[in-house]
XYZ file of C-alpha atoms in Angstrom:
741
model
C 1.560 4.509 -17.874
C 2.003 4.040 -14.112
C 1.276 0.337 -14.539
C 4.097 0.115 -17.092
C 6.473 1.863 -14.714
C 5.456 -0.513 -11.927
C 6.170 -3.466 -14.205
C 9.612 -2.069 -15.062
C 10.364 -1.483 -11.362
C 9.399 -5.083 -10.672
C 11.789 -6.319 -13.362
C 14.634 -4.281 -11.867
C 13.824 -5.534 -8.378
C 13.890 -9.120 -9.595
C 17.546 -8.636 -10.588
C 18.618 -6.656 -7.502
C 22.275 -7.440 -6.801
C 22.891 -9.291 -3.551
C 26.204 -9.923 -1.784
C 27.412 -13.530 -1.280
C 25.630 -15.563 1.422
C 28.486 -15.282 3.946
C 28.497 -11.486 3.539
C 24.728 -11.350 4.119
C 25.207 -13.136 7.403
C 28.128 -10.902 8.398
C 26.189 -7.723 7.754
C 23.195 -8.878 9.763
C 25.349 -9.967 12.692
C 27.423 -6.777 12.570
C 24.297 -4.699 13.179
C 23.189 -6.973 16.008
C 20.132 -8.244 14.141
C 18.722 -11.717 14.713
C 17.355 -13.914 11.955
C 13.911 -13.586 13.524
C 14.062 -9.779 13.366
C 14.973 -9.806 9.674
C 12.292 -12.407 8.928
C 9.648 -10.353 10.747
C 10.616 -7.157 8.912
C 10.449 -8.878 5.506
C 7.334 -10.885 6.448
C 8.910 -14.257 5.683
C 9.702 -17.338 7.753
C 12.865 -17.635 9.842
C 13.975 -20.643 7.776
C 13.659 -18.541 4.610
C 16.218 -16.001 5.841
C 18.484 -18.831 7.026
C 18.313 -20.324 3.545
C 19.320 -17.002 1.976
C 22.302 -16.711 4.311
C 23.335 -20.320 3.725
C 23.105 -19.915 -0.061
C 20.518 -22.690 -0.317
C 17.842 -20.387 -1.774
C 17.649 -16.904 -3.245
C 14.986 -14.286 -2.456
C 12.366 -13.503 -5.045
C 10.297 -10.354 -5.560
C 8.943 -8.497 -3.722
C 11.156 -9.585 -0.812
C 14.323 -9.514 -2.902
C 14.217 -5.745 -3.408
C 13.607 -5.066 0.286
C 16.327 -7.526 1.310
C 18.806 -5.941 -1.130
C 17.975 -2.498 0.263
C 18.627 -3.715 3.827
C 21.977 -5.248 2.874
C 23.044 -2.150 0.925
C 22.417 0.061 3.948
C 24.260 -2.332 6.245
C 27.202 -2.505 3.828
C 27.526 1.273 4.045
C 27.623 1.057 7.841
C 29.949 -1.947 8.043
C 32.369 -2.088 5.113
C 34.530 -5.177 4.690
C 37.861 -5.081 6.488
C 40.506 -7.745 5.959
C 40.428 -10.157 8.935
C 43.532 -11.135 10.824
C 45.121 -14.354 9.523
C 44.360 -17.526 11.445
C 46.050 -20.877 11.555
C 44.240 -23.345 9.326
C 43.531 -26.911 10.399
C 45.766 -29.690 9.207
C 44.708 -30.468 5.627
C 44.304 -34.204 6.173
C 41.810 -33.905 9.044
C 38.286 -32.668 8.251
C 36.911 -30.331 10.918
C 33.108 -29.942 11.266
C 31.925 -26.528 10.169
C 29.789 -26.181 13.282
C 32.801 -26.852 15.483
C 35.287 -24.381 14.046
C 35.932 -20.793 14.915
C 34.006 -17.959 13.309
C 36.209 -15.007 12.208
C 35.902 -12.095 14.607
C 34.404 -8.857 13.256
C 36.823 -6.253 11.994
C 37.981 -3.692 14.572
C 35.374 -1.069 15.307
C 32.466 -3.183 14.132
C 29.630 -4.169 16.501
C 29.739 -7.736 17.721
C 27.238 -10.398 16.701
C 24.507 -10.976 19.251
C 23.996 -14.661 18.469
C 26.284 -17.683 18.478
C 26.838 -19.074 15.019
C 25.013 -22.318 15.742
C 21.769 -20.377 16.218
C 22.031 -19.068 12.664
C 21.979 -22.484 11.043
C 18.870 -23.568 9.187
C 18.063 -26.948 10.646
C 14.718 -27.078 8.930
C 16.786 -28.410 6.041
C 18.209 -31.923 6.454
C 21.346 -32.012 8.551
C 24.157 -34.171 7.239
C 26.986 -35.667 9.247
C 29.740 -33.084 9.377
C 32.553 -35.502 10.007
C 32.846 -39.271 10.374
C 32.839 -40.515 13.924
C 36.348 -41.898 13.474
C 37.653 -38.425 12.613
C 36.296 -37.010 15.859
C 38.845 -39.083 17.741
C 41.777 -37.503 15.920
C 43.333 -34.219 16.959
C 45.051 -32.022 14.389
C 48.331 -30.582 15.524
C 47.035 -27.112 14.755
C 44.220 -27.571 17.268
C 46.663 -26.398 19.945
C 46.548 -22.621 20.073
C 48.016 -20.037 22.410
C 46.527 -16.951 23.983
C 47.760 -13.447 23.367
C 48.510 -13.115 27.058
C 50.225 -15.374 29.515
C 51.825 -18.770 28.883
C 51.018 -20.666 25.712
C 49.061 -23.830 25.260
C 50.667 -27.131 26.121
C 48.269 -29.937 25.260
C 45.349 -30.619 22.988
C 41.843 -31.865 23.653
C 40.088 -34.262 21.292
C 38.995 -32.952 17.937
C 35.325 -32.373 17.364
C 35.346 -29.778 20.133
C 33.792 -26.373 19.409
C 36.175 -23.444 19.465
C 35.610 -19.924 20.784
C 32.782 -17.694 19.646
C 33.374 -14.692 17.439
C 33.668 -12.153 20.268
C 37.411 -11.461 20.806
C 36.761 -11.002 24.528
C 35.907 -14.702 24.664
C 38.334 -16.099 22.124
C 39.156 -19.079 24.369
C 35.556 -20.199 24.617
C 32.891 -20.223 27.317
C 34.595 -22.410 29.901
C 37.688 -24.218 31.111
C 38.311 -27.347 33.154
C 40.962 -26.539 35.760
C 43.233 -29.398 36.798
C 46.505 -29.760 38.693
C 49.101 -32.292 37.543
C 51.435 -34.414 39.681
C 54.032 -31.627 39.742
C 51.526 -29.146 41.151
C 51.217 -27.233 37.893
C 47.672 -25.956 37.289
C 46.302 -26.196 33.756
C 43.077 -24.891 32.242
C 41.655 -27.141 29.533
C 39.583 -25.013 27.171
C 37.574 -25.958 24.115
C 39.151 -26.509 20.727
C 42.251 -28.199 22.156
C 43.586 -25.183 24.031
C 45.342 -25.752 27.367
C 46.554 -22.748 29.376
C 49.039 -22.510 32.210
C 47.294 -21.084 35.275
C 49.589 -18.956 37.466
C 47.021 -18.481 40.267
C 48.084 -19.801 43.683
C 44.759 -19.228 45.479
C 41.099 -19.222 44.577
C 40.769 -15.395 44.690
C 43.737 -15.059 42.330
C 42.205 -17.752 40.080
C 39.065 -15.630 39.809
C 41.148 -12.534 39.032
C 43.143 -14.408 36.379
C 39.943 -15.713 34.794
C 38.470 -12.251 34.417
C 41.658 -10.493 33.305
C 43.676 -13.054 31.351
C 41.721 -16.185 30.456
C 39.431 -14.624 27.818
C 36.566 -16.920 28.735
C 32.856 -16.242 28.336
C 30.112 -16.383 25.759
C 28.370 -13.664 23.710
C 24.795 -12.780 24.570
C 22.040 -14.769 22.903
C 19.759 -11.805 22.219
C 20.112 -8.091 21.603
C 19.015 -6.811 25.042
C 20.731 -9.666 26.895
C 24.145 -9.894 28.468
C 27.185 -12.049 27.834
C 27.550 -15.246 29.829
C 29.998 -15.264 32.721
C 33.053 -17.530 32.393
C 32.671 -21.011 33.825
C 35.485 -22.858 35.614
C 35.126 -26.587 36.228
C 37.335 -27.668 39.129
C 38.650 -31.228 39.211
C 39.531 -32.954 42.481
C 43.216 -32.143 42.084
C 42.336 -28.494 41.511
C 40.167 -28.523 44.632
C 43.111 -29.823 46.650
C 45.400 -27.216 45.109
C 43.088 -24.376 46.162
C 42.271 -25.658 49.642
C 38.769 -26.982 48.989
C 37.392 -30.396 49.998
C 37.321 -32.986 47.231
C 33.953 -34.213 48.478
C 31.189 -32.832 50.676
C 30.314 -34.299 54.028
C 26.780 -35.588 54.593
C 25.894 -32.376 56.423
C 27.357 -30.226 53.645
C 25.491 -32.217 50.997
C 22.215 -31.615 52.848
C 22.999 -27.908 53.106
C 24.207 -27.788 49.493
C 27.314 -25.785 50.424
C 30.431 -25.657 52.557
C 30.275 -23.696 55.851
C 30.468 -19.896 55.777
C 33.523 -20.049 57.998
C 35.616 -22.110 55.574
C 39.089 -20.647 55.021
C 38.597 -20.278 51.257
C 35.419 -18.254 51.780
C 37.369 -16.009 54.151
C 40.043 -15.581 51.469
C 37.371 -14.470 49.027
C 35.922 -12.023 51.546
C 39.348 -10.452 52.115
C 39.603 -9.939 48.360
C 36.163 -8.242 48.413
C 34.565 -11.073 46.492
C 30.995 -12.102 47.276
C 28.932 -15.265 46.924
C 25.284 -15.492 45.907
C 22.621 -16.562 48.415
C 23.124 -20.228 47.618
C 26.677 -19.956 48.992
C 29.703 -21.992 47.993
C 28.186 -25.166 46.621
C 28.449 -27.355 43.517
C 27.502 -24.381 41.307
C 29.050 -21.385 43.070
C 29.004 -17.832 41.705
C 31.771 -15.473 42.811
C 31.329 -11.795 41.993
C 31.918 -8.175 42.811
C 29.036 -5.696 42.477
C 28.818 -4.439 38.895
C 30.163 -1.008 38.067
C 28.228 0.452 35.164
C 27.827 -2.157 32.435
C 30.934 -4.106 33.461
C 30.362 -7.373 35.300
C 32.931 -9.174 37.406
C 31.553 -12.667 37.964
C 32.911 -16.194 37.620
C 30.905 -19.379 38.024
C 32.349 -22.610 39.389
C 31.207 -26.127 38.577
C 32.483 -28.847 40.917
C 31.705 -32.338 39.554
C 32.910 -34.229 42.643
C 30.284 -32.295 44.634
C 27.619 -33.712 42.284
C 27.328 -30.620 40.101
C 26.894 -32.902 37.078
C 24.028 -35.152 38.154
C 24.516 -38.631 36.686
C 20.795 -38.826 35.801
C 21.347 -36.136 33.181
C 25.103 -36.007 32.559
C 25.915 -39.713 32.816
C 29.579 -40.262 33.635
C 30.677 -36.812 32.481
C 31.947 -35.919 35.941
C 34.474 -38.774 35.765
C 35.927 -37.857 32.375
C 39.536 -36.619 32.039
C 39.803 -32.816 31.881
C 40.177 -32.527 28.093
C 37.211 -34.798 27.403
C 35.071 -33.031 30.012
C 35.930 -29.685 28.419
C 34.772 -31.079 25.095
C 31.426 -32.328 26.460
C 30.610 -29.116 28.297
C 31.978 -27.022 25.437
C 29.703 -28.627 22.847
C 26.743 -28.156 25.184
C 27.672 -24.531 25.910
C 28.171 -23.596 22.263
C 24.926 -25.201 21.142
C 22.670 -24.523 24.145
C 24.348 -22.030 26.493
C 27.016 -21.968 29.196
C 25.582 -24.109 32.021
C 24.186 -22.009 34.868
C 23.548 -24.925 37.209
C 21.668 -28.167 36.700
C 20.159 -28.895 33.297
C 16.812 -27.734 34.732
C 18.265 -24.415 35.871
C 19.992 -23.971 32.523
C 16.761 -24.698 30.657
C 15.024 -21.944 32.598
C 17.939 -19.530 32.239
C 17.908 -20.115 28.489
C 14.351 -18.766 28.342
C 15.456 -15.574 30.077
C 18.644 -15.250 28.011
C 16.595 -15.350 24.807
C 13.927 -12.986 26.186
C 15.568 -10.665 28.744
C 13.000 -8.854 30.911
C 14.275 -5.367 30.111
C 15.966 -3.465 27.311
C 17.484 -0.023 26.836
C 14.963 2.613 25.803
C 15.397 5.009 22.907
C 17.532 8.004 23.886
C 15.674 11.005 25.302
C 16.323 14.623 24.300
C 19.565 14.512 26.320
C 20.719 11.292 24.697
C 20.127 9.294 27.895
C 18.731 5.769 27.803
C 16.769 4.075 30.571
C 15.676 0.522 31.278
C 12.243 -0.428 29.980
C 10.158 -3.567 29.590
C 11.309 -5.814 26.760
C 8.209 -6.731 24.695
C 7.645 -10.462 24.428
C 9.351 -11.234 27.739
C 7.867 -12.164 31.105
C 9.087 -8.912 32.619
C 11.184 -8.451 35.729
C 8.432 -8.812 38.342
C 6.685 -12.084 39.248
C 2.923 -12.439 38.766
C 0.574 -14.601 40.781
C -1.099 -17.520 39.055
C -4.831 -18.148 38.988
C -6.190 -20.141 41.972
C -6.939 -23.150 39.751
C -3.328 -23.100 38.461
C -1.754 -22.952 41.924
C -0.209 -26.098 43.406
C -1.341 -27.189 46.852
C 0.075 -24.993 49.605
C 0.282 -21.856 47.457
C -0.582 -18.590 49.286
C -3.595 -17.929 47.007
C -5.147 -21.085 48.520
C -4.518 -20.090 52.130
C -8.257 -19.692 52.839
C -9.097 -23.312 51.963
C -9.921 -25.602 54.904
C -7.036 -27.649 56.215
C -6.639 -31.056 54.530
C -9.046 -30.005 51.762
C -8.484 -32.059 48.607
C -9.220 -30.123 45.435
C -11.017 -31.951 42.664
C -10.931 -31.406 38.876
C -13.408 -28.517 39.176
C -10.986 -26.679 41.472
C -7.555 -27.580 40.154
C -5.886 -27.531 36.739
C -4.272 -30.943 36.281
C -2.420 -31.062 32.970
C 0.188 -33.812 33.170
C 1.798 -36.347 30.837
C 0.089 -39.629 30.008
C 0.306 -42.718 32.218
C -2.342 -45.053 30.743
C -2.664 -48.731 29.943
C -5.416 -51.264 29.229
C -5.759 -55.052 29.030
C -4.988 -56.593 25.658
C -7.834 -57.869 23.495
C -8.037 -61.512 22.423
C -6.914 -60.529 18.920
C -3.898 -58.665 20.280
C -2.900 -61.660 22.390
C -2.545 -63.723 19.200
C 0.156 -61.366 17.924
C 3.799 -61.966 18.737
C 5.347 -58.625 19.637
C 4.863 -55.460 21.661
C 6.525 -52.545 19.873
C 7.236 -49.247 21.602
C 7.684 -46.000 19.677
C 8.856 -42.788 21.315
C 8.343 -39.176 20.224
C 11.594 -37.244 19.833
C 11.847 -34.137 22.012
C 8.083 -34.322 22.529
C 7.797 -31.481 25.037
C 10.060 -29.239 22.988
C 7.828 -29.882 19.976
C 4.822 -29.067 22.166
C 6.351 -25.680 22.959
C 6.973 -24.802 19.314
C 4.572 -22.134 18.076
C 2.555 -22.243 21.298
C 0.873 -19.005 22.364
C 1.365 -18.573 26.119
C 0.435 -15.905 28.611
C 3.000 -13.225 29.389
C 1.177 -11.226 32.056
C -1.399 -11.577 34.808
C -4.566 -13.673 34.428
C -8.009 -12.096 34.105
C -11.082 -13.859 35.530
C -14.014 -14.142 33.102
C -17.477 -15.574 33.765
C -19.265 -17.594 31.035
C -16.673 -16.739 28.380
C -16.810 -17.681 24.725
C -13.968 -20.097 24.078
C -11.136 -18.702 21.971
C -8.511 -21.278 20.908
C -5.973 -18.467 20.394
C -6.335 -17.082 23.908
C -4.032 -18.775 26.471
C -5.563 -19.521 29.810
C -7.376 -22.051 31.987
C -11.005 -22.925 31.264
C -13.637 -24.588 33.452
C -15.634 -26.702 31.020
C -17.475 -30.025 30.909
C -15.899 -32.397 28.359
C -17.673 -35.539 29.555
C -19.898 -35.529 26.455
C -16.988 -36.047 24.064
C -17.392 -39.559 22.655
C -14.228 -41.059 21.180
C -16.301 -43.610 19.293
C -17.177 -40.932 16.770
C -14.777 -38.051 16.180
C -13.583 -35.793 13.441
C -10.234 -36.700 11.908
C -9.502 -33.723 9.726
C -12.718 -32.759 7.958
C -14.427 -36.156 8.093
C -16.170 -37.996 10.898
C -14.750 -41.446 11.686
C -16.027 -44.308 13.828
C -13.591 -45.830 16.323
C -13.632 -48.242 19.234
C -13.539 -45.606 21.964
C -13.064 -48.232 24.688
C -9.589 -48.973 23.336
C -8.460 -45.338 23.360
C -7.256 -43.192 26.257
C -9.222 -40.024 26.842
C -7.141 -37.019 25.759
C -8.481 -34.965 28.649
C -6.932 -36.732 31.652
C -3.387 -38.004 32.266
C -4.716 -41.410 33.319
C -6.830 -41.633 30.172
C -10.134 -41.771 32.094
C -13.193 -40.107 30.616
C -14.138 -36.903 32.501
C -17.261 -37.103 34.653
C -18.081 -33.400 34.874
C -16.692 -29.876 34.698
C -12.917 -29.595 35.098
C -10.170 -27.063 34.482
C -8.198 -27.415 31.262
C -5.515 -25.436 29.472
C -6.397 -23.867 26.121
C -4.833 -26.613 23.902
C -6.966 -29.307 25.580
C -10.247 -27.478 25.009
C -9.198 -26.556 21.470
C -8.614 -30.254 20.725
C -12.110 -31.127 21.969
C -13.477 -28.603 19.474
C -11.240 -30.119 16.781
C -12.781 -33.543 17.492
C -16.152 -32.044 16.515
C -17.760 -31.131 19.835
C -19.153 -27.813 21.065
C -17.766 -26.230 24.211
C -19.474 -23.903 26.690
C -16.976 -22.842 29.385
C -18.446 -21.885 32.761
C -15.572 -19.558 33.638
C -11.964 -18.943 32.747
C -8.707 -17.282 33.743
C -7.282 -15.871 30.538
C -4.204 -13.848 29.646
C -4.777 -11.094 27.126
C -1.072 -10.249 27.160
C 0.390 -13.237 25.344
C 2.888 -14.341 22.724
C 5.041 -17.181 21.423
C 7.535 -16.846 24.236
C 9.044 -20.322 23.829
C 9.709 -20.258 20.081
C 13.348 -19.148 20.341
C 13.896 -21.562 23.230
C 12.563 -24.434 21.157
C 14.606 -23.462 18.104
C 17.830 -23.231 20.114
C 17.336 -26.653 21.718
C 16.109 -28.228 18.482
C 19.179 -26.979 16.646
C 21.447 -28.275 19.406
C 19.778 -31.688 19.358
C 19.792 -32.095 15.566
C 23.373 -30.890 15.180
C 24.636 -33.292 17.852
C 22.653 -36.220 16.439
C 24.049 -35.396 12.987
C 27.556 -35.625 14.457
C 26.551 -39.100 15.640
C 25.461 -40.091 12.136
C 21.702 -39.651 12.546
C 20.397 -37.055 10.106
C 17.003 -35.774 9.017
C 17.289 -36.993 5.417
C 17.480 -40.725 6.131
C 14.909 -43.216 4.878
C 12.883 -44.989 7.602
C 14.997 -48.134 7.305
C 18.284 -46.218 7.335
C 17.071 -44.129 10.267
C 16.376 -47.229 12.360
C 19.824 -48.566 11.475
C 21.512 -45.260 12.336
C 19.726 -45.078 15.694
C 20.908 -48.545 16.674
C 23.688 -47.916 19.192
C 24.231 -44.307 18.082
C 25.656 -43.207 21.445
C 28.435 -45.800 21.239
C 29.872 -44.039 18.170
C 30.928 -41.144 20.372
C 29.964 -41.587 24.045
C 30.901 -37.988 24.839
C 28.464 -36.599 22.305
C 25.953 -39.149 23.585
C 26.221 -37.406 26.954
C 25.492 -34.075 25.269
C 22.329 -35.492 23.662
C 21.065 -36.679 27.049
C 21.845 -33.310 28.622
C 19.963 -31.452 25.885
C 16.879 -33.613 26.433
C 17.126 -33.071 30.192
C 17.363 -29.325 29.599
C 13.981 -29.387 27.869
C 12.131 -31.354 30.529
C 13.941 -29.780 33.456
C 13.410 -26.237 32.199
C 9.680 -26.812 31.841
C 9.558 -28.434 35.283
C 11.196 -25.371 36.824
C 8.238 -23.282 35.679
C 6.289 -24.909 38.546
C 9.070 -25.489 41.060
C 7.846 -26.512 44.508
C 9.394 -25.591 47.881
C 12.776 -27.187 48.505
C 13.081 -27.277 52.273
C 13.632 -23.663 53.266
C 11.505 -24.205 56.386
C 8.416 -23.718 54.274
C 4.876 -24.190 55.572
C 1.655 -24.433 53.525
C 0.226 -21.003 52.814
C 3.623 -19.304 52.869
C 5.526 -18.063 49.850
C 8.625 -19.945 48.800
C 11.729 -18.740 46.997
C 10.773 -19.805 43.483
C 7.626 -17.652 43.591
C 9.815 -14.543 43.435
C 10.934 -15.397 39.904
C 9.117 -13.994 36.859
C 9.708 -17.441 35.353
C 7.600 -19.207 37.987
C 4.730 -19.815 35.608
C 2.740 -23.037 36.150
C 0.289 -21.932 33.464
C 3.016 -22.065 30.791
C 4.123 -25.511 31.947
C 0.501 -26.719 31.865
C -0.017 -25.344 28.356
C 3.086 -27.113 27.012
C 2.129 -30.439 28.605
C -1.446 -30.057 27.394
C -0.353 -29.405 23.831
C 2.128 -32.288 23.920
C -0.571 -34.683 25.099
C -3.013 -33.431 22.446
C -0.372 -33.817 19.733
C 0.174 -37.422 20.777
C -3.535 -38.236 20.974
C -4.130 -36.710 17.542
C -1.554 -39.093 16.054
C -3.067 -42.044 17.937
C -6.526 -41.261 16.514
C -5.174 -40.856 12.972
C -3.349 -44.173 13.303
C -6.425 -45.973 14.638
C -8.700 -44.569 11.940
C -6.315 -45.636 9.175
C -5.018 -48.996 10.456
C -7.511 -50.216 13.058
C -4.623 -50.526 15.553
C -5.044 -49.162 19.069
C -2.379 -48.491 21.707
C -2.002 -50.867 24.618
C -0.055 -48.448 26.794
C 1.044 -44.823 26.746
C 3.606 -43.290 29.088
C 4.490 -39.642 28.568
C 5.795 -39.678 24.974
C 6.045 -43.476 24.467
C 3.262 -45.555 22.848
C 3.115 -49.371 22.750
C 1.292 -51.398 20.068
C 0.849 -55.127 19.518
C 2.232 -56.238 16.139
C 3.162 -59.284 14.088
C 6.772 -58.134 13.691
C 9.373 -56.600 16.027
C 10.087 -53.419 14.068
C 8.265 -50.057 14.091
C 7.876 -50.671 10.351
C 5.489 -53.496 11.352
C 3.322 -50.917 13.127
C 3.561 -47.711 11.144
C 1.723 -47.488 7.817
C 4.160 -46.487 5.067
C 3.048 -46.483 1.435
C 5.708 -46.015 -1.221
C 8.026 -44.793 1.511
C 5.551 -42.138 2.688
C 3.943 -42.149 6.156
C 0.322 -41.548 7.076
C -0.340 -37.777 6.924
C -0.789 -36.463 10.445
C 0.188 -39.796 11.983
C 3.409 -41.239 13.332
C 6.506 -40.787 11.204
C 9.981 -42.170 11.788
C 12.716 -39.547 11.898
C 15.008 -37.523 14.127
C 13.205 -34.167 14.062
C 11.276 -33.162 17.213
C 7.745 -34.546 16.997
C 8.756 -37.539 14.863
C 9.252 -40.971 16.422
C 11.989 -43.502 17.003
C 12.049 -47.112 18.161
C 11.873 -47.330 21.936
C 12.032 -51.111 22.268
C 10.328 -54.419 21.489
C 9.300 -57.280 23.760
C 7.187 -60.377 23.165
C 3.477 -60.569 23.938
C 4.265 -63.568 26.158
C 6.658 -61.361 28.133
C 3.880 -58.810 28.601
C 1.321 -61.296 29.829
C 3.876 -62.896 32.109
C 4.771 -59.582 33.701
C 1.136 -58.701 34.316
C 0.519 -62.081 35.917
C 3.686 -61.779 38.011
C 2.584 -58.483 39.497
C -1.151 -59.260 39.363
C -1.660 -56.000 37.478
C -3.903 -56.395 34.387
C -3.224 -52.781 33.407
C 0.498 -52.622 34.104
C 1.993 -49.958 31.866
C 4.270 -51.782 29.405
C 5.641 -48.493 28.123
C 7.569 -48.156 31.374
C 9.588 -51.317 30.696
C 9.491 -51.774 26.925
C 13.015 -50.471 26.354
C 14.926 -53.419 27.803
C 12.206 -55.572 29.362
C 13.639 -55.295 32.877
C 10.877 -55.084 35.478
C 11.914 -54.688 39.097
C 8.905 -52.825 40.498
C 5.405 -52.798 39.071
C 4.853 -49.229 40.166
C 8.172 -47.425 39.905
C 10.357 -49.405 37.510
C 12.121 -47.694 34.656
């Protein structure tokens, strides 16, 4: 009888009533739950919950009953309240869904803890949200006014994200402050909003920002904090507030203006403080927090090189409205910039995994700060000696001028390998370069990394799930015969780079490797016997949320540029041809997102930057919990293994071998100039486990094509038989055999 009752219960559960998709999302956000938290509780994937909230899929038993129960309880806590009316966009101008405002929660309801863009399911194909031509048009209704102070006067270009759902930040995360010819100061916000700024001095500008401007950004995770408002000061604004429009050579070297500057004295009289880095291109002005309330404003000064042209292109020279759009898209999809793209990449890790959280209330109802599980904590930890860069304090006992070899130093870096072409390859006509999209971000996805201190182990048994550094001899791995999947395959090992060294050389003895490198050696079919290891038993997938946030930002921006995940290989190559020219401002955002990935990972192993440092002494970056060279090494290791795995699959299937590899770019000789002349597609399907054209991280795009005659001519010109073609394949320009780009 109980079995019959169970069957009836299952039938009822299969028809459990669910609210509409938008209401599911509202209820989750109202309770401050992330998609990941719901997915973990229901034991499903993150993308599954996203699909339920987007209405793309519906839950099935047994998850449906549990999901319905969760939503019913949330609906009791947060009943629907009619939202305040908002001005609709002009009917003849389509506005991208990702770039329009999200209705604020009803009064009295908790605020969402995530920006809307983080809730989107980008595992499904992204489609262009609006034609590129429409992004240049501005609907009249894009001009809004604040509830306080003077109204808006001008509009920024359409296609600009508007404020997040928190009413405290209804004017968005940032504003570009500019002074016109009449001396009037205007703040260009996102979404076309322009505010009159009444402030006559920098201290009053800070006060106005905190009290009237309604700028900022909601926190990215439950235990985190909201982002401080960002003001971008143009040259005319600098003049208006008594600041230099450019830094002198001495000030550029110091990275700040002098402490005795009159504006700094004005701030001091108003009881405002500056952080240790002083008043530089990315200045932070604050008063000590009282309780949970923060009083902090960040400044970005492009003419002081705050927006490095290597990563932001010509963004610093854009008019105020266009600059607000570029930075606004970046802020809404990544986070409000906290400094350079590298600094922001690192800060994003912390924002998604804050070191502490509020504890459960004690018997008196009081909460205290406690460690947030899954984070790196609030205190720095020392790395293992093999993971330490030269000059680190843990190496202070080494003899002076001692050069550490592979058996003493972990050296996981990106590929820089090339070989001479074979006679058969010289008869072909073209050199075709393919490049992995967001390769290092893809390498971080799903990677288990250490969270705490390393533990030294002698003669350990290798565990591919245990992050750490392993001293092991991989010189016996023969690339002429390896496992590709479950089968052994024979290859020409002399034409392949070794996966175990950045230069592609075969190891000659024991060396230190990160876990993904040793795991790949096992995958190739070879036994491993580590001599010792530094392992981290406290570990987790710390970078998953970081990857997802940056992946979503990248895919959404590329979709706005007309490059989506559902294109055929041929259409993808066509869409990628000149994609940045369709909207140069969004092209800047794409470059900045990519720089955020690489720069953030680089910051995990930041070296001394002046500071009067001497070898053996600590430097400033070591005091950060996010100074973690082991995590950087693990990501690079996994990225290199991912690339080598695809190279082996390709060679086993096609007989083609790479001529050069540089970081995430691979060059092959081919009869035709297109990647389609290199990559094996059958009936429109790529080689499983090999290279695949597409925009998603880990897939590849066309980097460039040059002729074989060009390649041979360049090598003869520089007398370098193993010159790395991947360095120059994009446009064929070679100015320096060693350092050209």
